[in-house]
Coordinates of C-alpha atoms in Angstrom, one line a residue:
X115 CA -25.9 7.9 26.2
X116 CA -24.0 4.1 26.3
X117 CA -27.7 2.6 25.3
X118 CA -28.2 5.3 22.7
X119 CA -24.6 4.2 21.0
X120 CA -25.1 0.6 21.4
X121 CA -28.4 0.9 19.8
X122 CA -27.1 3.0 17.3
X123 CA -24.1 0.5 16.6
X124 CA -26.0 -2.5 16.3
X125 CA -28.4 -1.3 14.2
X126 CA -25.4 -0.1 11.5
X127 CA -23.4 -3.7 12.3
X128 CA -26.0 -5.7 11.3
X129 CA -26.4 -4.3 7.9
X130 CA -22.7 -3.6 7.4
X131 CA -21.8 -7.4 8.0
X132 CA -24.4 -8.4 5.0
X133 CA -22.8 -5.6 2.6
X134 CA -19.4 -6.7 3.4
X135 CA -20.0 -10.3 2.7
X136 CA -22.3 -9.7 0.0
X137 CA -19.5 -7.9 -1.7
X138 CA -16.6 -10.8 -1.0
X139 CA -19.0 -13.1 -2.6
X140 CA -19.3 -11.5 -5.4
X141 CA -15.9 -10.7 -6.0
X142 CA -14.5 -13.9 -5.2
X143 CA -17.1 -15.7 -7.5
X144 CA -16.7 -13.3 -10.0
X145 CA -12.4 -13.4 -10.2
X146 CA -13.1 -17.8 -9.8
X147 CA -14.9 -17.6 -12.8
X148 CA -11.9 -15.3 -14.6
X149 CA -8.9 -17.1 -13.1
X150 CA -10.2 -20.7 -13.0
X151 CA -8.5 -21.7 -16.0
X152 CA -5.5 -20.1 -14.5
X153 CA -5.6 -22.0 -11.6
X154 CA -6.3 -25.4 -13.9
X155 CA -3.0 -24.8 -15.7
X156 CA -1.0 -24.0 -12.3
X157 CA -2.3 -27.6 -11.7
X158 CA -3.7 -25.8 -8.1
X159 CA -5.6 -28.1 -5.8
X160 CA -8.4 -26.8 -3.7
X161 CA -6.2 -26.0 -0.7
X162 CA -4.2 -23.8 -3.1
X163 CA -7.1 -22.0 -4.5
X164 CA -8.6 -20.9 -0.5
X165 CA -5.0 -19.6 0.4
X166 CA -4.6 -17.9 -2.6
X167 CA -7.8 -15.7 -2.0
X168 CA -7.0 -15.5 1.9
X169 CA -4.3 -13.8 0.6
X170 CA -5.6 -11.5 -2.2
X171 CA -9.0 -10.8 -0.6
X172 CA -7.2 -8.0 2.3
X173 CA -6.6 -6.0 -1.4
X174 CA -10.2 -5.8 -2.3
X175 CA -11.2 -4.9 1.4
X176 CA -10.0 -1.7 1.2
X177 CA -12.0 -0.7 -1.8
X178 CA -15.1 -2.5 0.0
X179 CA -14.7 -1.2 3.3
X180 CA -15.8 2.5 2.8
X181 CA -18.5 1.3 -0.1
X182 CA -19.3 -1.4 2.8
X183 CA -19.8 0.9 5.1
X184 CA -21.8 3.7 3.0
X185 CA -24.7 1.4 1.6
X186 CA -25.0 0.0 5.6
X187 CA -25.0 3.8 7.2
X188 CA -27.5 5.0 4.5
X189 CA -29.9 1.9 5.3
X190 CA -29.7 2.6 8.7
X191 CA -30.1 6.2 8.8
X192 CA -32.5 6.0 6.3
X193 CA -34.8 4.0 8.4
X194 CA -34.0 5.8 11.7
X195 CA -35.5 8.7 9.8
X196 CA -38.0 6.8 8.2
X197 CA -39.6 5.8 11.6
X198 CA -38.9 8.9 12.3
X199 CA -36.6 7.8 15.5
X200 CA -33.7 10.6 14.7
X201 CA -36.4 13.3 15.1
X202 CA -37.9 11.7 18.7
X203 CA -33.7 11.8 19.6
X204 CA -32.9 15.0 19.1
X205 CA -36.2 16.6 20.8
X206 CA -34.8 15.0 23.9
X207 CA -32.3 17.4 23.0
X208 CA -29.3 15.3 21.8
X209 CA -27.6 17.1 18.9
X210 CA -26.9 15.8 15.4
X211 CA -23.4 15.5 15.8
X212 CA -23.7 13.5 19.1
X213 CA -25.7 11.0 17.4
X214 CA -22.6 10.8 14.5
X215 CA -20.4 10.0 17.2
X216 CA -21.2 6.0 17.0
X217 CA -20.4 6.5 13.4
X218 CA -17.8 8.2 13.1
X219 CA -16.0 5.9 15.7
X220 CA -16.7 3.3 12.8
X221 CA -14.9 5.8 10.6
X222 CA -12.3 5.6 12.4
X223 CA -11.7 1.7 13.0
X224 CA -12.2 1.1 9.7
X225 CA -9.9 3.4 8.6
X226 CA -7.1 2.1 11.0
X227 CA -8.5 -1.2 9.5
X228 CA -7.4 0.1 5.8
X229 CA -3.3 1.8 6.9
X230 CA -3.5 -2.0 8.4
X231 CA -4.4 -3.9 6.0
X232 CA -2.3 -1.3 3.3
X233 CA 0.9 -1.4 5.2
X234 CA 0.9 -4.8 6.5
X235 CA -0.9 -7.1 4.5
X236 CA -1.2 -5.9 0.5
X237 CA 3.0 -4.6 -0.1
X238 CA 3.6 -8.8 0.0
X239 CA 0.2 -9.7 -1.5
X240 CA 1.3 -9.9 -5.2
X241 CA 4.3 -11.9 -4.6
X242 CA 3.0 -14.1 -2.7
X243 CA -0.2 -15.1 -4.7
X244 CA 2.5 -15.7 -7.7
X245 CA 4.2 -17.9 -5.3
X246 CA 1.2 -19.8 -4.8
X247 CA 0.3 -20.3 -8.9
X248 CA 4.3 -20.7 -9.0
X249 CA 4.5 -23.3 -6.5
X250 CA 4.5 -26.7 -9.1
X251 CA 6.5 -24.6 -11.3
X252 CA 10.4 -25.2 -9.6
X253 CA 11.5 -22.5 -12.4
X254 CA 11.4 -19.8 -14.8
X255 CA 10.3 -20.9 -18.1
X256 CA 14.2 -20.1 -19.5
X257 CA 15.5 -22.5 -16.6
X258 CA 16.5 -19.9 -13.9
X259 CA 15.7 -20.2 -10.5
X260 CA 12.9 -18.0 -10.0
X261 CA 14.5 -17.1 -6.4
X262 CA 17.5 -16.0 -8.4
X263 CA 17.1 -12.0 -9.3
X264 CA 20.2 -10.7 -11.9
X265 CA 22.3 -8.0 -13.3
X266 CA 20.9 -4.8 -10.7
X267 CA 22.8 -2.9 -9.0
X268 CA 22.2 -1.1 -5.4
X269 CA 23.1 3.1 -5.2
X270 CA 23.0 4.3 -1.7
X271 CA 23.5 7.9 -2.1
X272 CA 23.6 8.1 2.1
X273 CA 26.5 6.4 2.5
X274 CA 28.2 7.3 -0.7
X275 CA 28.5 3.3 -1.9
X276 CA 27.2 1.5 -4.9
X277 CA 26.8 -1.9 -5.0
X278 CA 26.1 -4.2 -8.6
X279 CA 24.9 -7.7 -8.0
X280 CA 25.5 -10.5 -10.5
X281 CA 22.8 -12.4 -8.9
X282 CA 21.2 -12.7 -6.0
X283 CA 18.9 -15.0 -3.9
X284 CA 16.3 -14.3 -2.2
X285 CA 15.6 -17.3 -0.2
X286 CA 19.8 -18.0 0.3
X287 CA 20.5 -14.2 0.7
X288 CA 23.9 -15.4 -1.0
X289 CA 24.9 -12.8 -4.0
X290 CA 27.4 -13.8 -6.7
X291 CA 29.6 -11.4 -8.2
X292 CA 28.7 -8.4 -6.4
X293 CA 31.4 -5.2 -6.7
X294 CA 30.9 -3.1 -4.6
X295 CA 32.1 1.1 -4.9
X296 CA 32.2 3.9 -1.9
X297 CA 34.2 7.1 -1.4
X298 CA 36.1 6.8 2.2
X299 CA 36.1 10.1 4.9
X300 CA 39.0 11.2 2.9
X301 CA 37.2 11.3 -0.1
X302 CA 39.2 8.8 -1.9
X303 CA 37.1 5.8 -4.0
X304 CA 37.6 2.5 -2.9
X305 CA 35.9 -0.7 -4.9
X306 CA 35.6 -4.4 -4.0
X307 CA 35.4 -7.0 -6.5
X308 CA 34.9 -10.7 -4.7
X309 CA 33.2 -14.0 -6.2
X310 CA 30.5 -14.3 -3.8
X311 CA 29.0 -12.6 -0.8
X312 CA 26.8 -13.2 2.3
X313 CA 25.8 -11.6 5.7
X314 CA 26.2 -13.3 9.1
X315 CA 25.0 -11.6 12.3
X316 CA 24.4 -8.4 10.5
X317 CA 27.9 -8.1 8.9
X318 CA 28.8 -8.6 5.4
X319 CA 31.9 -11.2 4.5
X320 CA 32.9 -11.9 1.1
X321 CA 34.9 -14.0 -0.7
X322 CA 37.6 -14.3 -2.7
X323 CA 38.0 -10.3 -2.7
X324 CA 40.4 -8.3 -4.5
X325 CA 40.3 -4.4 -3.4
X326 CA 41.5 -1.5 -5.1
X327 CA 42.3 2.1 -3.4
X328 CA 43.4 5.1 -5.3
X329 CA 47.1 5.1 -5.9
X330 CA 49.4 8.4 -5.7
X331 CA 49.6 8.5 -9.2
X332 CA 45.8 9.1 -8.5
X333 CA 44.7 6.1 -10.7
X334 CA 43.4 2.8 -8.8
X335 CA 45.1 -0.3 -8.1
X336 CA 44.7 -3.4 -6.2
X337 CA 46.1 -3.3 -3.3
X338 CA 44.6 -6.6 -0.9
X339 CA 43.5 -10.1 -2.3
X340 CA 41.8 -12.5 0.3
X341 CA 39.6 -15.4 0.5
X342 CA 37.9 -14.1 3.0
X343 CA 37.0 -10.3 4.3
X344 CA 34.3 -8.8 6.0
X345 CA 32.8 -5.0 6.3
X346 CA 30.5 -4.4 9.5
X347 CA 30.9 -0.6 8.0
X348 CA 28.4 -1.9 4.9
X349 CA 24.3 -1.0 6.2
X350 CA 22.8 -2.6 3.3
X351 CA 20.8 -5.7 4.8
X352 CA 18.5 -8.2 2.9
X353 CA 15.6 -6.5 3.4
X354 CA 16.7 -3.2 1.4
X355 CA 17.8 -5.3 -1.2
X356 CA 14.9 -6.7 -1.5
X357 CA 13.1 -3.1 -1.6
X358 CA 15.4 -2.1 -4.1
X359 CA 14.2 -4.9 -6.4
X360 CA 11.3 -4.1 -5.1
X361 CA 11.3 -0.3 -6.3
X362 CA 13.3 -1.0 -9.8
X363 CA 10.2 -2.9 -11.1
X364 CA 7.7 -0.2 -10.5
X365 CA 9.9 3.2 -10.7
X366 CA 10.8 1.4 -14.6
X367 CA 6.7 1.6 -14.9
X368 CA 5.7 4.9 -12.9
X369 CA 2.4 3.3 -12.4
X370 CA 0.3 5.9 -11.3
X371 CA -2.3 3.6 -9.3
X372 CA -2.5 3.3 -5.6
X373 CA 0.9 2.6 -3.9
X374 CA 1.6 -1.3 -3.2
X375 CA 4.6 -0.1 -1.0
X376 CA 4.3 0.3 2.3
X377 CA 5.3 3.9 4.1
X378 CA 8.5 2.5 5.9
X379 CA 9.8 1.4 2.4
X380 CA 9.3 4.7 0.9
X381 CA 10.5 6.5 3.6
X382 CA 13.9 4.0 3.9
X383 CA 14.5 4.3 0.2
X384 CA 14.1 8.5 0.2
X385 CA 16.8 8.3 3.0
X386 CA 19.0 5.9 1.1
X387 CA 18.6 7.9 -2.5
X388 CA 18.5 12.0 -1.1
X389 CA 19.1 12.6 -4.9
X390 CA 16.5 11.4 -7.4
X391 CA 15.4 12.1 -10.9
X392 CA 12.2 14.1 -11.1
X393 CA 9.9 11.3 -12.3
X394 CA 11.2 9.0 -9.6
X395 CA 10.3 12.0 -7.2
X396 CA 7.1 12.9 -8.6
X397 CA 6.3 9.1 -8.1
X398 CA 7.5 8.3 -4.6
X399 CA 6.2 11.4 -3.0
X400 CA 2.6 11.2 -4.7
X401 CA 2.4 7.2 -3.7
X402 CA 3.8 8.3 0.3
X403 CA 1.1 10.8 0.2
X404 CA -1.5 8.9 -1.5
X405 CA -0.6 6.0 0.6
X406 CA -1.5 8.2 4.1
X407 CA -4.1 9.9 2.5
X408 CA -6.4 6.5 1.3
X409 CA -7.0 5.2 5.0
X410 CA -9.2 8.4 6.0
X411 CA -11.7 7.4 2.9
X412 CA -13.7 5.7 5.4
X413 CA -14.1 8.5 7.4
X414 CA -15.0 10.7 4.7
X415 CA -17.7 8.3 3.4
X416 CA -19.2 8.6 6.9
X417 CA -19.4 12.6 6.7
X418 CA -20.9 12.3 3.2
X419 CA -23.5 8.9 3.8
X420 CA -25.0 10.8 7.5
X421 CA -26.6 13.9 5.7
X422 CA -28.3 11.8 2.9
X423 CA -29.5 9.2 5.3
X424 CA -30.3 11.5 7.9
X425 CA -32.8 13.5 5.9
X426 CA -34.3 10.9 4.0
X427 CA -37.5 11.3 5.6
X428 CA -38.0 14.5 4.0
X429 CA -37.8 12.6 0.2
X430 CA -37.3 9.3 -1.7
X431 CA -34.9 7.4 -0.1
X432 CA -33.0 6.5 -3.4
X433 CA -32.3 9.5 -4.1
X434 CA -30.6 10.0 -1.2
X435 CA -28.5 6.9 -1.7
X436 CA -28.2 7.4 -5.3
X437 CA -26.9 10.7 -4.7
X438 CA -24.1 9.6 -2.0
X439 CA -23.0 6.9 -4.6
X440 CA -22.4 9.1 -7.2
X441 CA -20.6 11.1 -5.0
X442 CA -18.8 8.7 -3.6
X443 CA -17.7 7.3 -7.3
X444 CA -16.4 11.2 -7.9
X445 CA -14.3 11.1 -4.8
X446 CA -13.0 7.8 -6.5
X447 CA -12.7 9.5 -10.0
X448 CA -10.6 12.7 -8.3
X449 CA -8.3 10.4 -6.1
X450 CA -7.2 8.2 -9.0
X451 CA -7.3 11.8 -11.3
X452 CA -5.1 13.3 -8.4
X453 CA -2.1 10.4 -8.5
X454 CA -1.9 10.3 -12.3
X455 CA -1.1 14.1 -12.0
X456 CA 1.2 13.8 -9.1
X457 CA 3.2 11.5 -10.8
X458 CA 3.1 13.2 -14.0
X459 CA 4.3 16.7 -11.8
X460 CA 1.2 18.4 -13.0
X461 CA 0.9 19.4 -9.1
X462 CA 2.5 18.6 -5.6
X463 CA 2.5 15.8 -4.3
X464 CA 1.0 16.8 -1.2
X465 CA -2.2 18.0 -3.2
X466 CA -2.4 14.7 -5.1
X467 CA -2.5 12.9 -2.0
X468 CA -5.1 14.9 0.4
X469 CA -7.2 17.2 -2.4
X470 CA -10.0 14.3 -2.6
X471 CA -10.4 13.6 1.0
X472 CA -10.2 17.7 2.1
X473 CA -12.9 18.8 -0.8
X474 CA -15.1 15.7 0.0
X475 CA -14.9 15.4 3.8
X476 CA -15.8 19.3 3.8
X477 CA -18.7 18.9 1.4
X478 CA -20.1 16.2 3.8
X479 CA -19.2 18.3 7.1
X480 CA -20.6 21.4 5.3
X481 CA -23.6 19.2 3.9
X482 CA -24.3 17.8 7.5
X483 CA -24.5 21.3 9.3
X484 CA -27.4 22.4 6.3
X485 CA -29.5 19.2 8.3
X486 CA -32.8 20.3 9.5

């Protein structure tokens, strides 16, 4: 059985490593052509240019991994069958579905491939190819530091404490004018008002602070001003400040396309806002489930590409391929479908999400048992 998969295998790598770079050459010749005059007025050099597509080209793979991997398993099945080698296989007596396993073990890693590449590579993506066509630009066209993010404010419904930022920087992690508002166990408000504020070894300090507490006439009043004060008690790090800026841009947009924000984020900013309008639900919960949901496409591309490439003996091999694209396009078609109306609260979440890969993945399971 080891000979069978490694035959198996390396007959489906070789043409999967010609689809895959056939289809990064094509894209990255094709955006060059779009975005060269772009790069000409970021005043890029050629250095610029390759790590600027190192870094956007992990955001195309995983739309090209499972078309990648279709157009390579239906070439390879489709000559197995042609020479007639699947039929020899299973009168030795080896099943269908043992001679999937090789393939759907490349489901499998490519899919792991695609959470990897979605949850570790593409959240920073964006950013950081703007960097790059930002990097001989030292500011915003006003002036401003570009680093410099203004005027937002922070709500942490966990921990009952709002903060609002006059600026802050990204790079520095130094805010200016922050004020910051929380209830204490006694249910009394509290607010901070300082000049500036930074965190050393995990721990807030800020500066020239004046604090209020609630008075017994029940009004507030100030009742401490320091230069200096810190609050271990205050959770907020850099990080979730930078997911919070993070989150305002695209919760202002509800864009319903797939989610650029990895699972942790989502998950950490549920837990910091437990109360949220119902757009801003609708959204988060259709891009956390649409976000585990995407990775498995390569493992449903498998279960639909085996029985067209299987039985391709039996008929025109372009139909069979032809057939599988178009399917593959109305998985496509019923994923992005699904996310618009999960966003829009047409339905749940959790059927926005998983509805494209359970009704495909069963037609191709459902398809495969109907082989002959």
């Amino acid at each position: 059985m080891r000979l069978l998969d490694r035959y198996l295998l390396r007959e489906l790598l070789i043409p999967l490593r010609y689809c895959l770079g056939g289809f990064l050459i094509f894209w990255i010749s094709f955006d060059l052509i779009n975005s060269i005059h772009q790069f000409q007025e970021a005043k890029l050099h050629l250095f610029d240019v390759v790590q600027y597509y190192l870094i956007t080209v992990p955001s195309f793979l995983v739309i090209v991994l499972p078309m990648a991997l279709l157009l390579a398993l239906l070439y390879t099945l489709s000559n197995h069958a042609r020479h007639h080698e699947i039929t020899a296989i299973r009168a030795a007596g080896i099943s269908l579905w043992r001679i999937c396993i090789p393939y759907v073990a490349v489901g499998l890693v490519f899919s792991a491939a695609v959470f990897a590449i979605n949850e570790y590579w593409i959240p920073d993506s964006d950013q950081k190819a703007q960097d790059i066509l930002d990097k001989y630009k030292p500011n915003r066209p006003d002036g401003s530091n570009k680093d410099v993010y203004r005027n937002f404010g922070i709500p942490n419904g966990r921990d009952k404490r709002t903060w609002d930022i006059g600026s802050y920087n990204l790079k520095t992690e130094i805010m200016t004018d922050p004020k910051v508002s929380w209830i204490d166990t006694n249910n009394l408000p509290h607010r901070l008002i300082a000049e500036r504020a930074e965190r050393t070894n995990d721990v807030w300090t800020f500066y020239n602070v004046t604090e209020f507490e609630t008075m017994p006439d029940g009004f507030m009043g100030p009742t401490m001003k320091t230069n200096v004060v810190a609050h271990p008690e205050f959770s907020e790090t850099p990080d979730q400040i930078r997911r919070e800026i993070k989150f305002s841009k695209r919760l202002t947009s509800h864009n319903a396309k797939a989610a650029e924000v990895p699972i942790v984020d989502i998950l950490d900013y549920l837990d910091l806002h437990p109360v949220l309008t119902k757009k801003n639900k609708w959204w988060l919960y259709t891009q956390l489930h649409g976000r585990l949901a995407a990775p498995w496409t390569c493992l449903v591309v498998v279960f639909l590409a085996i029985p067209f490439g299987a039985a391709s003996g039996r008929r025109n091999i372009f139909v069979g391929v032809a057939s599988s694209i178009v399917i593959v396009f109305a998985y496509y078609v019923l994923l992005k479908l699904g996310l618009a109306l999960g966003t829009g609260g047409y339905v749940p979440a959790w059927v926005a999400g998983w509805l494209p890969d359970f009704v495909f993945g069963a037609a191709g399971i459902w398809m495969l048992l109907r082989v002959r």
